[in-house]
Amino acid sequence: EPVGQRRRALGIDFSGGLFGLGFWFEGNYNWMEREGDFLRFVSGFDYTLKNGLYMVFEGMFNGRAEAGPPYPALDWLEYIYFGEPVARDRFVFGLRDELMDLVDWSLFCFAGTDGSMVFSPRIDADIAQNADLVLFAAVTVGREEGQFPPGSYGLTARVTVSF
């Protein structure tokens, strides 16, 4: 069962750009009441090509989590209850571009150093002046004991109407 505890944290963040390449870093050190203190940070960069293709890479380090599988049941419970990452390292690679007027596509890959991944294609469309349609999917592949066990598939459609 997840343990309630006090946490003190000190963090820093910065972002910037150079020659069209955007970059960022944010991190914090956490002093915990009952468990070990830990460091957590995320850093990345993005760039848009002249043809409009957007590319992004981001990496996250979570010193609170285990370095590799098998991950303890408590880590999975904290993921379910609080959205805490299960594994120590996670990377995101992504591409996004315009498919046609008012329709964009993207493909993101969420990967861990444990050999597991999630591929997530997405379509965003303006279907009317005040309505948007989003279709996205997720497919997991890789190691059975990884943070993204293989064999999970999902497809979601969402329509948003503004009044």
PDB file of C-alpha atoms in Angstrom:
ATOM      1  CA  GLU A   1       0.000   0.000   0.000  1.00  0.00           C
ATOM      2  CA  PRO A   2       1.360   3.471  -0.850  1.00  0.00           C
ATOM      3  CA  VAL A   3       2.731   5.307   2.170  1.00  0.00           C
ATOM      4  CA  GLY A   4       1.678   8.868   2.972  1.00  0.00           C
ATOM      5  CA  GLN A   5       4.635  11.070   3.811  1.00  0.00           C
ATOM      6  CA  ARG A   6       5.878  14.628   3.755  1.00  0.00           C
ATOM      7  CA  ARG A   7       8.128  15.690   0.913  1.00  0.00           C
ATOM      8  CA  ARG A   8      10.337  18.758   0.594  1.00  0.00           C
ATOM      9  CA  ALA A   9      11.661  19.584  -2.855  1.00  0.00           C
ATOM     10  CA  LEU A  10      14.009  22.082  -4.426  1.00  0.00           C
ATOM     11  CA  GLY A  11      13.847  22.452  -8.189  1.00  0.00           C
ATOM     12  CA  ILE A  12      15.208  24.344 -11.141  1.00  0.00           C
ATOM     13  CA  ASP A  13      14.080  24.754 -14.717  1.00  0.00           C
ATOM     14  CA  PHE A  14      15.179  26.583 -17.816  1.00  0.00           C
ATOM     15  CA  SER A  15      14.346  26.637 -21.480  1.00  0.00           C
ATOM     16  CA  GLY A  16      15.687  28.374 -24.519  1.00  0.00           C
ATOM     17  CA  GLY A  17      16.485  28.129 -28.151  1.00  0.00           C
ATOM     18  CA  LEU A  18      19.398  28.488 -30.518  1.00  0.00           C
ATOM     19  CA  PHE A  19      19.228  28.494 -34.324  1.00  0.00           C
ATOM     20  CA  GLY A  20      15.654  27.179 -34.211  1.00  0.00           C
ATOM     21  CA  LEU A  21      16.471  24.293 -31.861  1.00  0.00           C
ATOM     22  CA  GLY A  22      14.449  24.495 -28.663  1.00  0.00           C
ATOM     23  CA  PHE A  23      15.731  22.913 -25.470  1.00  0.00           C
ATOM     24  CA  TRP A  24      14.613  22.595 -21.868  1.00  0.00           C
ATOM     25  CA  PHE A  25      15.532  21.103 -18.526  1.00  0.00           C
ATOM     26  CA  GLU A  26      13.623  20.854 -15.290  1.00  0.00           C
ATOM     27  CA  GLY A  27      14.525  18.881 -12.247  1.00  0.00           C
ATOM     28  CA  ASN A  28      14.198  18.655  -8.518  1.00  0.00           C
ATOM     29  CA  TYR A  29      15.755  17.028  -5.512  1.00  0.00           C
ATOM     30  CA  ASN A  30      13.265  15.498  -3.065  1.00  0.00           C
ATOM     31  CA  TRP A  31      13.836  15.057   0.655  1.00  0.00           C
ATOM     32  CA  MET A  32      11.436  12.358   1.832  1.00  0.00           C
ATOM     33  CA  GLU A  33      10.098  11.806   5.346  1.00  0.00           C
ATOM     34  CA  ARG A  34      10.078   7.972   5.324  1.00  0.00           C
ATOM     35  CA  GLU A  35      11.910   6.720   2.244  1.00  0.00           C
ATOM     36  CA  GLY A  36      15.194   7.606   0.562  1.00  0.00           C
ATOM     37  CA  ASP A  37      15.739  11.052  -0.939  1.00  0.00           C
ATOM     38  CA  PHE A  38      15.896  11.185  -4.729  1.00  0.00           C
ATOM     39  CA  LEU A  39      16.603  13.267  -7.814  1.00  0.00           C
ATOM     40  CA  ARG A  40      14.176  13.571 -10.730  1.00  0.00           C
ATOM     41  CA  PHE A  41      14.681  15.506 -13.974  1.00  0.00           C
ATOM     42  CA  VAL A  42      13.479  15.806 -17.556  1.00  0.00           C
ATOM     43  CA  SER A  43      15.344  17.327 -20.471  1.00  0.00           C
ATOM     44  CA  GLY A  44      14.718  17.562 -24.164  1.00  0.00           C
ATOM     45  CA  PHE A  45      14.924  19.398 -27.430  1.00  0.00           C
ATOM     46  CA  ASP A  46      12.694  20.033 -30.402  1.00  0.00           C
ATOM     47  CA  TYR A  47      13.030  21.379 -33.907  1.00  0.00           C
ATOM     48  CA  THR A  48      10.734  22.189 -36.807  1.00  0.00           C
ATOM     49  CA  LEU A  49      12.066  21.639 -40.312  1.00  0.00           C
ATOM     50  CA  LYS A  50      11.388  24.148 -43.091  1.00  0.00           C
ATOM     51  CA  ASN A  51       8.767  21.788 -44.559  1.00  0.00           C
ATOM     52  CA  GLY A  52       6.814  21.939 -41.250  1.00  0.00           C
ATOM     53  CA  LEU A  53       7.783  18.561 -39.784  1.00  0.00           C
ATOM     54  CA  TYR A  54       8.082  18.942 -36.012  1.00  0.00           C
ATOM     55  CA  MET A  55      10.506  16.630 -34.165  1.00  0.00           C
ATOM     56  CA  VAL A  56      10.926  16.214 -30.427  1.00  0.00           C
ATOM     57  CA  PHE A  57      13.095  14.130 -28.099  1.00  0.00           C
ATOM     58  CA  GLU A  58      12.754  14.092 -24.323  1.00  0.00           C
ATOM     59  CA  GLY A  59      14.340  11.995 -21.618  1.00  0.00           C
ATOM     60  CA  MET A  60      13.359  11.554 -17.993  1.00  0.00           C
ATOM     61  CA  PHE A  61      15.331  10.253 -15.032  1.00  0.00           C
ATOM     62  CA  ASN A  62      13.458   9.267 -11.871  1.00  0.00           C
ATOM     63  CA  GLY A  63      15.813   8.365  -9.045  1.00  0.00           C
ATOM     64  CA  ARG A  64      12.911   7.093  -6.952  1.00  0.00           C
ATOM     65  CA  ALA A  65      12.110   4.196  -9.290  1.00  0.00           C
ATOM     66  CA  GLU A  66      13.894   0.922  -9.955  1.00  0.00           C
ATOM     67  CA  ALA A  67      16.580   0.810 -12.662  1.00  0.00           C
ATOM     68  CA  GLY A  68      15.036  -2.241 -14.348  1.00  0.00           C
ATOM     69  CA  PRO A  69      12.556  -5.075 -14.047  1.00  0.00           C
ATOM     70  CA  PRO A  70      11.148  -6.756 -12.141  1.00  0.00           C
ATOM     71  CA  TYR A  71       9.419  -3.655 -10.760  1.00  0.00           C
ATOM     72  CA  PRO A  72       7.958  -3.992  -7.263  1.00  0.00           C
ATOM     73  CA  ALA A  73       4.187  -4.042  -6.788  1.00  0.00           C
ATOM     74  CA  LEU A  74       4.409  -0.773  -4.834  1.00  0.00           C
ATOM     75  CA  ASP A  75       5.798   0.999  -7.923  1.00  0.00           C
ATOM     76  CA  TRP A  76       2.822  -0.226  -9.965  1.00  0.00           C
ATOM     77  CA  LEU A  77       0.381   0.932  -7.267  1.00  0.00           C
ATOM     78  CA  GLU A  78       1.997   4.385  -7.175  1.00  0.00           C
ATOM     79  CA  TYR A  79       1.703   4.496 -10.960  1.00  0.00           C
ATOM     80  CA  ILE A  80      -2.020   3.683 -10.762  1.00  0.00           C
ATOM     81  CA  TYR A  81      -2.806   5.971  -7.808  1.00  0.00           C
ATOM     82  CA  PHE A  82      -0.482   8.932  -8.415  1.00  0.00           C
ATOM     83  CA  GLY A  83       0.882   8.639 -11.965  1.00  0.00           C
ATOM     84  CA  GLU A  84       4.420   8.035 -10.654  1.00  0.00           C
ATOM     85  CA  PRO A  85       6.750   6.552 -13.298  1.00  0.00           C
ATOM     86  CA  VAL A  86       7.428   2.840 -12.844  1.00  0.00           C
ATOM     87  CA  ALA A  87      10.953   2.769 -14.281  1.00  0.00           C
ATOM     88  CA  ARG A  88      13.987   4.956 -13.662  1.00  0.00           C
ATOM     89  CA  ASP A  89      14.512   6.034 -17.274  1.00  0.00           C
ATOM     90  CA  ARG A  90      12.013   6.957 -19.981  1.00  0.00           C
ATOM     91  CA  PHE A  91      12.429   8.528 -23.410  1.00  0.00           C
ATOM     92  CA  VAL A  92       9.954  10.103 -25.830  1.00  0.00           C
ATOM     93  CA  PHE A  93      10.522  10.532 -29.559  1.00  0.00           C
ATOM     94  CA  GLY A  94       7.916  12.268 -31.657  1.00  0.00           C
ATOM     95  CA  LEU A  95       7.031  13.572 -35.098  1.00  0.00           C
ATOM     96  CA  ARG A  96       4.126  15.832 -36.043  1.00  0.00           C
ATOM     97  CA  ASP A  97       3.111  17.395 -39.361  1.00  0.00           C
ATOM     98  CA  GLU A  98       0.169  18.644 -41.342  1.00  0.00           C
ATOM     99  CA  LEU A  99      -1.545  15.909 -43.341  1.00  0.00           C
ATOM    100  CA  MET A 100      -3.850  18.319 -45.209  1.00  0.00           C
ATOM    101  CA  ASP A 101      -5.621  21.579 -44.419  1.00  0.00           C
ATOM    102  CA  LEU A 102      -7.057  21.416 -40.899  1.00  0.00           C
ATOM    103  CA  VAL A 103      -5.735  17.865 -40.300  1.00  0.00           C
ATOM    104  CA  ASP A 104      -2.489  17.043 -38.463  1.00  0.00           C
ATOM    105  CA  TRP A 105      -0.875  13.671 -37.784  1.00  0.00           C
ATOM    106  CA  SER A 106       1.674  12.649 -35.184  1.00  0.00           C
ATOM    107  CA  LEU A 107       3.570   9.561 -34.105  1.00  0.00           C
ATOM    108  CA  PHE A 108       5.151   9.306 -30.679  1.00  0.00           C
ATOM    109  CA  CYS A 109       7.202   6.518 -29.163  1.00  0.00           C
ATOM    110  CA  PHE A 110       7.564   6.215 -25.399  1.00  0.00           C
ATOM    111  CA  ALA A 111      10.481   3.935 -24.575  1.00  0.00           C
ATOM    112  CA  GLY A 112      12.274   2.667 -21.527  1.00  0.00           C
ATOM    113  CA  THR A 113      15.763   1.299 -21.099  1.00  0.00           C
ATOM    114  CA  ASP A 114      14.080  -1.968 -20.063  1.00  0.00           C
ATOM    115  CA  GLY A 115      13.305  -2.791 -23.706  1.00  0.00           C
ATOM    116  CA  SER A 116       9.603  -1.905 -23.700  1.00  0.00           C
ATOM    117  CA  MET A 117       7.817   0.737 -25.806  1.00  0.00           C
ATOM    118  CA  VAL A 118       4.485   2.344 -26.605  1.00  0.00           C
ATOM    119  CA  PHE A 119       3.798   3.567 -30.146  1.00  0.00           C
ATOM    120  CA  SER A 120       1.066   6.175 -30.314  1.00  0.00           C
ATOM    121  CA  PRO A 121      -0.203   7.480 -33.672  1.00  0.00           C
ATOM    122  CA  ARG A 122      -2.677  10.373 -33.624  1.00  0.00           C
ATOM    123  CA  ILE A 123      -4.873  12.397 -36.008  1.00  0.00           C
ATOM    124  CA  ASP A 124      -6.216  15.846 -35.059  1.00  0.00           C
ATOM    125  CA  ALA A 125      -8.882  17.340 -37.330  1.00  0.00           C
ATOM    126  CA  ASP A 126     -10.999  20.481 -37.325  1.00  0.00           C
ATOM    127  CA  ILE A 127     -14.279  19.024 -38.560  1.00  0.00           C
ATOM    128  CA  ALA A 128     -16.354  22.197 -38.247  1.00  0.00           C
ATOM    129  CA  GLN A 129     -15.880  25.790 -37.168  1.00  0.00           C
ATOM    130  CA  ASN A 130     -16.494  24.862 -33.529  1.00  0.00           C
ATOM    131  CA  ALA A 131     -15.765  21.103 -33.505  1.00  0.00           C
ATOM    132  CA  ASP A 132     -12.560  19.074 -33.330  1.00  0.00           C
ATOM    133  CA  LEU A 133     -11.985  15.345 -33.772  1.00  0.00           C
ATOM    134  CA  VAL A 134      -9.028  13.517 -32.242  1.00  0.00           C
ATOM    135  CA  LEU A 135      -8.235   9.882 -33.025  1.00  0.00           C
ATOM    136  CA  PHE A 136      -5.344   8.252 -31.231  1.00  0.00           C
ATOM    137  CA  ALA A 137      -4.089   4.759 -30.634  1.00  0.00           C
ATOM    138  CA  ALA A 138      -1.505   2.999 -28.507  1.00  0.00           C
ATOM    139  CA  VAL A 139       0.333  -0.267 -29.055  1.00  0.00           C
ATOM    140  CA  THR A 140       2.840  -1.715 -26.580  1.00  0.00           C
ATOM    141  CA  VAL A 141       5.796  -3.871 -27.617  1.00  0.00           C
ATOM    142  CA  GLY A 142       8.940  -5.214 -25.992  1.00  0.00           C
ATOM    143  CA  ARG A 143       9.816  -7.129 -22.875  1.00  0.00           C
ATOM    144  CA  GLU A 144       7.040  -8.819 -20.923  1.00  0.00           C
ATOM    145  CA  GLU A 145       8.352  -7.562 -17.569  1.00  0.00           C
ATOM    146  CA  GLY A 146       8.996  -4.001 -18.843  1.00  0.00           C
ATOM    147  CA  GLN A 147       7.210  -0.808 -17.869  1.00  0.00           C
ATOM    148  CA  PHE A 148       5.079  -1.127 -21.041  1.00  0.00           C
ATOM    149  CA  PRO A 149       4.313  -4.874 -21.291  1.00  0.00           C
ATOM    150  CA  PRO A 150       3.552  -6.045 -24.847  1.00  0.00           C
ATOM    151  CA  GLY A 151       0.110  -6.890 -26.130  1.00  0.00           C
ATOM    152  CA  SER A 152      -1.848  -3.819 -25.039  1.00  0.00           C
ATOM    153  CA  TYR A 153      -3.785  -2.048 -27.784  1.00  0.00           C
ATOM    154  CA  GLY A 154      -6.111   0.899 -27.605  1.00  0.00           C
ATOM    155  CA  LEU A 155      -8.002   3.245 -29.897  1.00  0.00           C
ATOM    156  CA  THR A 156      -9.758   6.383 -28.706  1.00  0.00           C
ATOM    157  CA  ALA A 157     -11.881   8.936 -30.532  1.00  0.00           C
ATOM    158  CA  ARG A 158     -12.815  12.259 -28.988  1.00  0.00           C
ATOM    159  CA  VAL A 159     -15.027  15.012 -30.378  1.00  0.00           C
ATOM    160  CA  THR A 160     -14.937  18.456 -28.779  1.00  0.00           C
ATOM    161  CA  VAL A 161     -17.655  20.996 -29.549  1.00  0.00           C
ATOM    162  CA  SER A 162     -17.346  24.587 -28.356  1.00  0.00           C
ATOM    163  CA  PHE A 163     -20.383  26.774 -27.754  1.00  0.00           C
TER     164      PHE A 163
END
